[in-house]
Amino acid sequence: MKFAHRFAYYLVGFSLGCFFVAMVFSGKDTRCNYFPNARVLNDLRNKPFYYDVEASKQLSKKWVDTTDIKTSLTHGDVDFDKSNIKVGNGKLYIIYGKTKNNQEITLEVINYSDKAVLRNILKK
């Protein structure tokens, strides 16, 4: 068999394989969260998110906004030395982030099995 025929068969098989792979993965919401920081933040974002009384007081002062909280939960850094502490039925996580004014903030989030609660927001 000539090289051109073999190459044509290869291209047909390769294109069919790419088509089936695209069909399988197009409908799924796949994420590649290999690192612990990304896994914790993804877990917190996918649960129902509630605000504690202290966090609500800080939000009412207008120096921080809920969009800053969501941005910190997407691009923030989890401090594992101070985190993963048992608090009641959940675990406390300390997350460092920034506001839209580029001011550093610290979020104290309690991660329960069915929800996440923002306990406090601190300025740096």
Tab-separated table of C-alpha atoms in Angstrom:
chain	number	residue	atom	x	y	z
A	1	MET	CA	0.000	0.000	0.000
A	2	LYS	CA	1.311	3.404	-0.893
A	3	PHE	CA	2.157	6.028	1.698
A	4	ALA	CA	-0.604	8.342	0.432
A	5	HIS	CA	-3.256	5.669	1.039
A	6	ARG	CA	-1.946	4.915	4.541
A	7	PHE	CA	-1.843	8.624	5.353
A	8	ALA	CA	-5.439	9.067	4.100
A	9	TYR	CA	-6.637	6.197	6.327
A	10	TYR	CA	-4.757	7.730	9.251
A	11	LEU	CA	-6.390	11.138	8.709
A	12	VAL	CA	-9.874	9.630	8.449
A	13	GLY	CA	-9.413	7.669	11.670
A	14	PHE	CA	-7.847	10.616	13.460
A	15	SER	CA	-10.671	12.957	12.452
A	16	LEU	CA	-13.331	10.438	13.554
A	17	GLY	CA	-11.547	10.009	16.881
A	18	CYS	CA	-11.358	13.780	17.422
A	19	PHE	CA	-15.055	14.057	16.596
A	20	PHE	CA	-16.041	11.428	19.184
A	21	VAL	CA	-13.792	12.924	21.862
A	22	ALA	CA	-15.308	16.363	21.210
A	23	MET	CA	-18.816	14.900	21.499
A	24	VAL	CA	-18.040	13.214	24.821
A	25	PHE	CA	-16.431	16.240	26.500
A	26	SER	CA	-18.617	19.006	25.067
A	27	GLY	CA	-21.579	18.341	27.360
A	28	LYS	CA	-19.629	17.886	30.574
A	29	ASP	CA	-18.515	20.557	32.978
A	30	THR	CA	-14.979	19.257	33.395
A	31	ARG	CA	-12.381	21.014	35.509
A	32	CYS	CA	-8.808	20.097	36.226
A	33	ASN	CA	-8.253	20.991	39.868
A	34	TYR	CA	-5.105	19.108	40.729
A	35	PHE	CA	-3.693	21.402	43.400
A	36	PRO	CA	-5.161	21.698	46.913
A	37	ASN	CA	-5.684	25.467	46.621
A	38	ALA	CA	-7.825	25.069	43.504
A	39	ARG	CA	-9.804	22.169	44.994
A	40	VAL	CA	-10.691	24.079	48.173
A	41	LEU	CA	-11.716	27.227	46.291
A	42	ASN	CA	-13.777	25.200	43.808
A	43	ASP	CA	-15.514	23.375	46.655
A	44	LEU	CA	-16.375	26.678	48.365
A	45	ARG	CA	-17.692	28.217	45.147
A	46	ASN	CA	-19.953	25.276	44.309
A	47	LYS	CA	-21.771	25.189	47.661
A	48	PRO	CA	-24.528	27.540	48.833
A	49	PHE	CA	-22.696	30.555	50.276
A	50	TYR	CA	-23.934	32.394	53.367
A	51	TYR	CA	-22.708	35.456	55.277
A	52	ASP	CA	-22.309	35.552	59.062
A	53	VAL	CA	-23.252	38.624	61.150
A	54	GLU	CA	-19.637	39.865	61.327
A	55	ALA	CA	-19.188	39.525	57.579
A	56	SER	CA	-22.450	41.385	56.967
A	57	LYS	CA	-21.227	44.230	59.180
A	58	GLN	CA	-18.021	44.491	57.144
A	59	LEU	CA	-19.983	44.439	53.875
A	60	SER	CA	-22.201	47.277	55.104
A	61	LYS	CA	-19.118	49.495	55.585
A	62	LYS	CA	-18.748	49.659	51.760
A	63	TRP	CA	-14.964	49.145	51.625
A	64	VAL	CA	-15.526	45.606	50.367
A	65	ASP	CA	-18.195	44.226	48.047
A	66	THR	CA	-19.645	40.811	47.262
A	67	THR	CA	-17.862	40.886	43.904
A	68	ASP	CA	-14.578	41.183	45.818
A	69	ILE	CA	-15.565	38.102	47.817
A	70	LYS	CA	-16.350	36.136	44.655
A	71	THR	CA	-13.099	37.255	43.043
A	72	SER	CA	-11.148	36.183	46.123
A	73	LEU	CA	-12.881	32.803	46.044
A	74	THR	CA	-11.796	32.422	42.417
A	75	HIS	CA	-8.253	33.809	42.437
A	76	GLY	CA	-7.378	33.825	46.146
A	77	ASP	CA	-4.733	31.906	48.050
A	78	VAL	CA	-5.609	29.490	50.861
A	79	ASP	CA	-3.256	29.581	53.852
A	80	PHE	CA	-3.114	25.901	54.789
A	81	ASP	CA	-0.915	26.559	57.843
A	82	LYS	CA	-3.783	28.457	59.489
A	83	SER	CA	-6.611	26.539	57.797
A	84	ASN	CA	-8.300	23.160	58.007
A	85	ILE	CA	-9.164	23.750	61.682
A	86	LYS	CA	-12.301	22.057	63.002
A	87	VAL	CA	-15.025	24.523	63.956
A	88	GLY	CA	-18.177	22.715	65.038
A	89	ASN	CA	-19.198	20.477	62.152
A	90	GLY	CA	-17.071	22.328	59.575
A	91	LYS	CA	-13.523	23.399	58.871
A	92	LEU	CA	-12.151	26.926	58.898
A	93	TYR	CA	-10.214	28.158	55.862
A	94	ILE	CA	-8.223	31.406	55.691
A	95	ILE	CA	-8.188	32.891	52.174
A	96	TYR	CA	-6.117	35.869	51.061
A	97	GLY	CA	-7.456	38.011	48.235
A	98	LYS	CA	-7.733	41.551	46.927
A	99	THR	CA	-10.516	44.051	46.398
A	100	LYS	CA	-11.119	45.909	43.156
A	101	ASN	CA	-9.164	48.818	44.725
A	102	ASN	CA	-6.177	46.435	45.079
A	103	GLN	CA	-6.492	46.366	48.876
A	104	GLU	CA	-5.538	43.056	50.474
A	105	ILE	CA	-8.259	41.249	52.412
A	106	THR	CA	-8.445	38.069	54.455
A	107	LEU	CA	-11.548	35.891	54.384
A	108	GLU	CA	-12.435	33.450	57.138
A	109	VAL	CA	-14.711	30.825	55.607
A	110	ILE	CA	-16.191	27.832	57.412
A	111	ASN	CA	-16.705	24.911	55.050
A	112	TYR	CA	-19.545	22.593	56.070
A	113	SER	CA	-20.572	19.489	54.165
A	114	ASP	CA	-23.623	21.200	52.653
A	115	LYS	CA	-22.785	24.943	52.748
A	116	ALA	CA	-20.032	27.524	53.157
A	117	VAL	CA	-20.297	30.418	55.625
A	118	LEU	CA	-18.177	33.573	55.431
A	119	ARG	CA	-17.414	34.254	59.080
A	120	ASN	CA	-15.334	37.437	58.853
A	121	ILE	CA	-13.570	39.805	56.436
A	122	LEU	CA	-10.362	41.445	57.606
A	123	LYS	CA	-8.315	44.301	56.143
A	124	LYS	CA	-4.583	43.908	55.900
